[in-house]
PDB file of C-alpha atoms in Angstrom:
ATOM      1  CA  UNK Z 256     138.076 167.426   9.115  1.00 47.00           C
ATOM      2  CA  UNK Z 257     136.640 167.778   5.807  1.00 55.00           C
ATOM      3  CA  UNK Z 258     137.048 171.589   3.561  1.00 75.00           C
ATOM      4  CA  UNK Z 259     133.866 172.611   3.136  1.00 89.00           C
ATOM      5  CA  UNK Z 260     133.267 172.798  -0.693  1.00 89.00           C
ATOM      6  CA  UNK Z 261     133.481 176.902  -1.083  1.00 93.00           C
ATOM      7  CA  UNK Z 262     136.960 176.345   0.072  1.00 94.00           C
ATOM      8  CA  UNK Z 263     137.775 173.477  -2.038  1.00 92.00           C
ATOM      9  CA  UNK Z 264     137.013 176.300  -4.627  1.00 93.00           C
ATOM     10  CA  UNK Z 265     138.894 179.140  -3.584  1.00 95.00           C
ATOM     11  CA  UNK Z 266     142.359 176.806  -3.323  1.00 94.00           C
ATOM     12  CA  UNK Z 267     141.246 176.014  -6.991  1.00 94.00           C
ATOM     13  CA  UNK Z 268     141.385 179.173  -8.317  1.00 95.00           C
ATOM     14  CA  UNK Z 269     144.205 180.365  -6.141  1.00 94.00           C
ATOM     15  CA  UNK Z 270     146.004 177.431  -7.650  1.00 93.00           C
ATOM     16  CA  UNK Z 271     144.979 177.219 -11.071  1.00 92.00           C
ATOM     17  CA  UNK Z 272     144.029 181.104 -12.069  1.00 89.00           C
ATOM     18  CA  UNK Z 273     146.769 182.917 -10.573  1.00 87.00           C
ATOM     19  CA  UNK Z 274     144.999 186.322 -10.409  1.00 89.00           C
ATOM     20  CA  UNK Z 275     143.321 185.954 -13.364  1.00 93.00           C
ATOM     21  CA  UNK Z 276     139.279 186.327 -14.111  1.00 93.00           C
ATOM     22  CA  UNK Z 277     137.791 183.012 -13.893  1.00 94.00           C
ATOM     23  CA  UNK Z 278     134.268 181.585 -15.205  1.00 94.00           C
ATOM     24  CA  UNK Z 279     132.422 179.990 -12.065  1.00 94.00           C
ATOM     25  CA  UNK Z 280     131.145 177.117 -14.939  1.00 92.00           C
ATOM     26  CA  UNK Z 281     134.614 176.153 -15.711  1.00 93.00           C
ATOM     27  CA  UNK Z 282     135.927 175.976 -12.211  1.00 93.00           C
ATOM     28  CA  UNK Z 283     132.958 173.852 -11.006  1.00 91.00           C
ATOM     29  CA  UNK Z 284     133.252 171.287 -13.461  1.00 90.00           C
ATOM     30  CA  UNK Z 285     137.372 171.440 -13.016  1.00 90.00           C
ATOM     31  CA  UNK Z 286     136.086 171.001  -9.126  1.00 89.00           C
ATOM     32  CA  UNK Z 287     133.673 167.765  -8.861  1.00 86.00           C
ATOM     33  CA  UNK Z 288     135.930 166.259 -10.861  1.00 83.00           C
ATOM     34  CA  UNK Z 289     138.158 166.695  -7.735  1.00 82.00           C
ATOM     35  CA  UNK Z 290     135.707 165.943  -5.167  1.00 82.00           C
ATOM     36  CA  UNK Z 291     134.497 162.922  -7.434  1.00 80.00           C
ATOM     37  CA  UNK Z 292     130.230 163.771  -6.734  1.00 78.00           C
ATOM     38  CA  UNK Z 293     127.394 161.711  -7.997  1.00 82.00           C
ATOM     39  CA  UNK Z 294     125.006 163.683 -10.792  1.00 85.00           C
ATOM     40  CA  UNK Z 295     122.202 163.637  -8.223  1.00 87.00           C
ATOM     41  CA  UNK Z 296     124.640 165.543  -5.476  1.00 86.00           C
ATOM     42  CA  UNK Z 297     126.014 167.644  -8.877  1.00 85.00           C
ATOM     43  CA  UNK Z 298     122.048 169.158  -9.206  1.00 86.00           C
ATOM     44  CA  UNK Z 299     122.426 170.505  -5.882  1.00 86.00           C
ATOM     45  CA  UNK Z 300     125.677 171.085  -4.993  1.00 88.00           C
ATOM     46  CA  UNK Z 301     125.864 173.557  -8.095  1.00 91.00           C
ATOM     47  CA  UNK Z 302     123.122 175.959  -6.430  1.00 91.00           C
ATOM     48  CA  UNK Z 303     124.569 175.665  -2.635  1.00 91.00           C
ATOM     49  CA  UNK Z 304     128.236 176.378  -4.087  1.00 92.00           C
ATOM     50  CA  UNK Z 305     127.349 179.366  -6.365  1.00 93.00           C
ATOM     51  CA  UNK Z 306     125.230 180.576  -3.544  1.00 94.00           C
ATOM     52  CA  UNK Z 307     128.171 180.561  -1.456  1.00 94.00           C
ATOM     53  CA  UNK Z 308     130.322 182.359  -4.195  1.00 93.00           C
ATOM     54  CA  UNK Z 309     127.814 185.132  -3.611  1.00 92.00           C
ATOM     55  CA  UNK Z 310     128.155 185.080  -0.664  1.00 94.00           C
ATOM     56  CA  UNK Z 311     131.745 184.619  -0.185  1.00 94.00           C
ATOM     57  CA  UNK Z 312     133.934 188.250   0.483  1.00 92.00           C
ATOM     58  CA  UNK Z 313     137.243 186.490  -0.870  1.00 93.00           C
ATOM     59  CA  UNK Z 314     135.076 186.419  -4.051  1.00 93.00           C
ATOM     60  CA  UNK Z 315     134.372 189.296  -6.631  1.00 90.00           C
ATOM     61  CA  UNK Z 316     132.236 189.592  -9.352  1.00 89.00           C
ATOM     62  CA  UNK Z 317     133.892 191.317 -12.072  1.00 86.00           C
ATOM     63  CA  UNK Z 318     131.021 191.031 -14.725  1.00 83.00           C
ATOM     64  CA  UNK Z 319     130.758 189.163 -17.848  1.00 84.00           C
ATOM     65  CA  UNK Z 320     130.350 185.527 -15.915  1.00 88.00           C
ATOM     66  CA  UNK Z 321     133.391 186.291 -14.825  1.00 91.00           C
ATOM     67  CA  UNK Z 322     134.741 186.373 -10.709  1.00 93.00           C
ATOM     68  CA  UNK Z 323     138.020 187.119  -9.541  1.00 93.00           C
ATOM     69  CA  UNK Z 324     139.405 186.715  -6.283  1.00 94.00           C
ATOM     70  CA  UNK Z 325     139.626 190.233  -3.969  1.00 91.00           C
ATOM     71  CA  UNK Z 326     142.937 189.707  -2.811  1.00 93.00           C
ATOM     72  CA  UNK Z 327     144.431 189.761  -6.555  1.00 92.00           C
ATOM     73  CA  UNK Z 328     142.403 193.087  -6.745  1.00 89.00           C
ATOM     74  CA  UNK Z 329     143.974 196.703  -6.243  1.00 89.00           C
ATOM     75  CA  UNK Z 330     141.375 199.039  -4.310  1.00 88.00           C
ATOM     76  CA  UNK Z 331     141.351 201.149  -7.460  1.00 88.00           C
ATOM     77  CA  UNK Z 332     139.811 197.818  -9.290  1.00 87.00           C
ATOM     78  CA  UNK Z 333     137.434 197.199  -6.818  1.00 84.00           C
ATOM     79  CA  UNK Z 334     135.712 200.837  -7.015  1.00 84.00           C
ATOM     80  CA  UNK Z 335     136.297 200.461 -10.791  1.00 84.00           C
ATOM     81  CA  UNK Z 336     133.554 197.263 -10.732  1.00 80.00           C
ATOM     82  CA  UNK Z 337     131.874 198.168  -7.666  1.00 78.00           C
ATOM     83  CA  UNK Z 338     130.478 201.372  -9.887  1.00 78.00           C
ATOM     84  CA  UNK Z 339     130.172 199.473 -12.900  1.00 75.00           C
ATOM     85  CA  UNK Z 340     127.930 196.558 -11.215  1.00 72.00           C
ATOM     86  CA  UNK Z 341     125.747 198.904  -8.777  1.00 69.00           C
ATOM     87  CA  UNK Z 342     125.588 202.342 -10.738  1.00 67.00           C
ATOM     88  CA  UNK Z 343     127.008 203.832  -7.856  1.00 57.00           C
ATOM     89  CA  UNK Z 344     128.336 207.023  -9.492  1.00 57.00           C
ATOM     90  CA  UNK Z 345     124.852 207.444 -11.552  1.00 54.00           C
ATOM     91  CA  UNK Z 346     122.950 206.924  -7.961  1.00 47.00           C
ATOM     92  CA  UNK Z 347     125.018 209.635  -6.264  1.00 53.00           C
ATOM     93  CA  UNK Z 348     124.712 211.931  -9.520  1.00 55.00           C
ATOM     94  CA  UNK Z 349     120.784 211.067  -9.480  1.00 53.00           C
ATOM     95  CA  UNK Z 350     120.474 211.834  -5.413  1.00 49.00           C
ATOM     96  CA  UNK Z 351     122.607 214.854  -5.494  1.00 53.00           C
ATOM     97  CA  UNK Z 352     119.932 216.194  -8.659  1.00 55.00           C
ATOM     98  CA  UNK Z 353     116.875 214.994  -6.535  1.00 51.00           C
ATOM     99  CA  UNK Z 354     118.437 216.585  -3.572  1.00 50.00           C
ATOM    100  CA  UNK Z 355     119.435 220.015  -5.105  1.00 53.00           C
ATOM    101  CA  UNK Z 356     115.189 219.872  -6.482  1.00 53.00           C
ATOM    102  CA  UNK Z 357     114.180 219.270  -3.001  1.00 53.00           C
ATOM    103  CA  UNK Z 358     116.476 222.266  -1.957  1.00 54.00           C
ATOM    104  CA  UNK Z 359     115.157 224.615  -4.560  1.00 57.00           C
ATOM    105  CA  UNK Z 360     111.336 223.517  -3.677  1.00 56.00           C
ATOM    106  CA  UNK Z 361     112.031 224.264  -0.096  1.00 58.00           C
ATOM    107  CA  UNK Z 362     113.254 227.917  -0.797  1.00 61.00           C
ATOM    108  CA  UNK Z 363     109.979 228.579  -2.815  1.00 67.00           C
ATOM    109  CA  UNK Z 364     107.603 227.193   0.034  1.00 69.00           C
ATOM    110  CA  UNK Z 365     109.439 229.227   2.709  1.00 70.00           C
ATOM    111  CA  UNK Z 366     109.873 232.564   0.456  1.00 72.00           C
ATOM    112  CA  UNK Z 367     105.945 232.194  -0.565  1.00 76.00           C
ATOM    113  CA  UNK Z 368     105.030 231.486   2.944  1.00 76.00           C
ATOM    114  CA  UNK Z 369     106.756 234.479   4.088  1.00 76.00           C
ATOM    115  CA  UNK Z 370     104.739 236.965   1.767  1.00 80.00           C
ATOM    116  CA  UNK Z 371     101.606 235.374   3.126  1.00 82.00           C
ATOM    117  CA  UNK Z 372     102.747 236.154   6.520  1.00 79.00           C
ATOM    118  CA  UNK Z 373     103.914 240.086   5.254  1.00 79.00           C
ATOM    119  CA  UNK Z 374     100.717 240.134   3.827  1.00 83.00           C
ATOM    120  CA  UNK Z 375      99.058 238.903   6.358  1.00 80.00           C
ATOM    121  CA  UNK Z 376     100.256 241.681   8.772  1.00 79.00           C
ATOM    122  CA  UNK Z 377     100.153 244.446   5.997  1.00 78.00           C
ATOM    123  CA  UNK Z 378      96.262 243.907   6.151  1.00 79.00           C
ATOM    124  CA  UNK Z 379      96.815 243.533  10.084  1.00 77.00           C
ATOM    125  CA  UNK Z 380      98.466 247.029  10.022  1.00 77.00           C
ATOM    126  CA  UNK Z 381      96.423 248.538   7.949  1.00 74.00           C
ATOM    127  CA  UNK Z 382      93.306 247.589   9.174  1.00 64.00           C
ATOM    128  CA  UNK Z 383      94.533 248.670  13.130  1.00 56.00           C
ATOM    129  CA  UNK Z 384      95.856 252.008  11.146  1.00 53.00           C
ATOM    130  CA  UNK Z 385      92.361 252.619   9.455  1.00 53.00           C
ATOM    131  CA  UNK Z 386      90.717 251.629  13.042  1.00 53.00           C
ATOM    132  CA  UNK Z 387      92.949 254.134  14.579  1.00 55.00           C
ATOM    133  CA  UNK Z 388      91.912 257.246  12.153  1.00 54.00           C
ATOM    134  CA  UNK Z 389      88.645 256.294  13.023  1.00 54.00           C
ATOM    135  CA  UNK Z 390      89.039 256.675  16.475  1.00 54.00           C
ATOM    136  CA  UNK Z 391      91.194 259.790  16.056  1.00 54.00           C
ATOM    137  CA  UNK Z 392      88.183 261.008  13.855  1.00 54.00           C
ATOM    138  CA  UNK Z 393      85.564 260.189  16.552  1.00 55.00           C
ATOM    139  CA  UNK Z 394      87.419 261.821  19.246  1.00 54.00           C
ATOM    140  CA  UNK Z 395      87.651 265.153  17.384  1.00 56.00           C
ATOM    141  CA  UNK Z 396      83.657 264.846  16.855  1.00 56.00           C
ATOM    142  CA  UNK Z 397      83.257 264.964  20.785  1.00 53.00           C
TER     143      UNK Z 397
END
């Protein structure tokens, strides 16, 4: 059974780059020499292979057109590249700020609602107290 081109790419990187970053174009040129593709096949294969590279968990993009094998990176390096590429730290900070603003806004709304309820209750109590006062005066007149 013939190996998939992504597997051939993996083998080539593992053999030639030995834990070093690699550029896709350079590796692709070396690969097409090995598998002897026609010009027409090369044009279609480069897109397919790059798509496979993006989806294959064995490869990690580390920025500046450079890739590495996941197995050659430590967990700390993975987190560093992940944060740098996707801005996770900034995203976490931004989300935390938004959450704090929402919490503060919710607190202010609750305070306003409570004040309004208190004012309504005061009005009701004052109204019933003044009604009580009038009813007491009416009783005295009788």
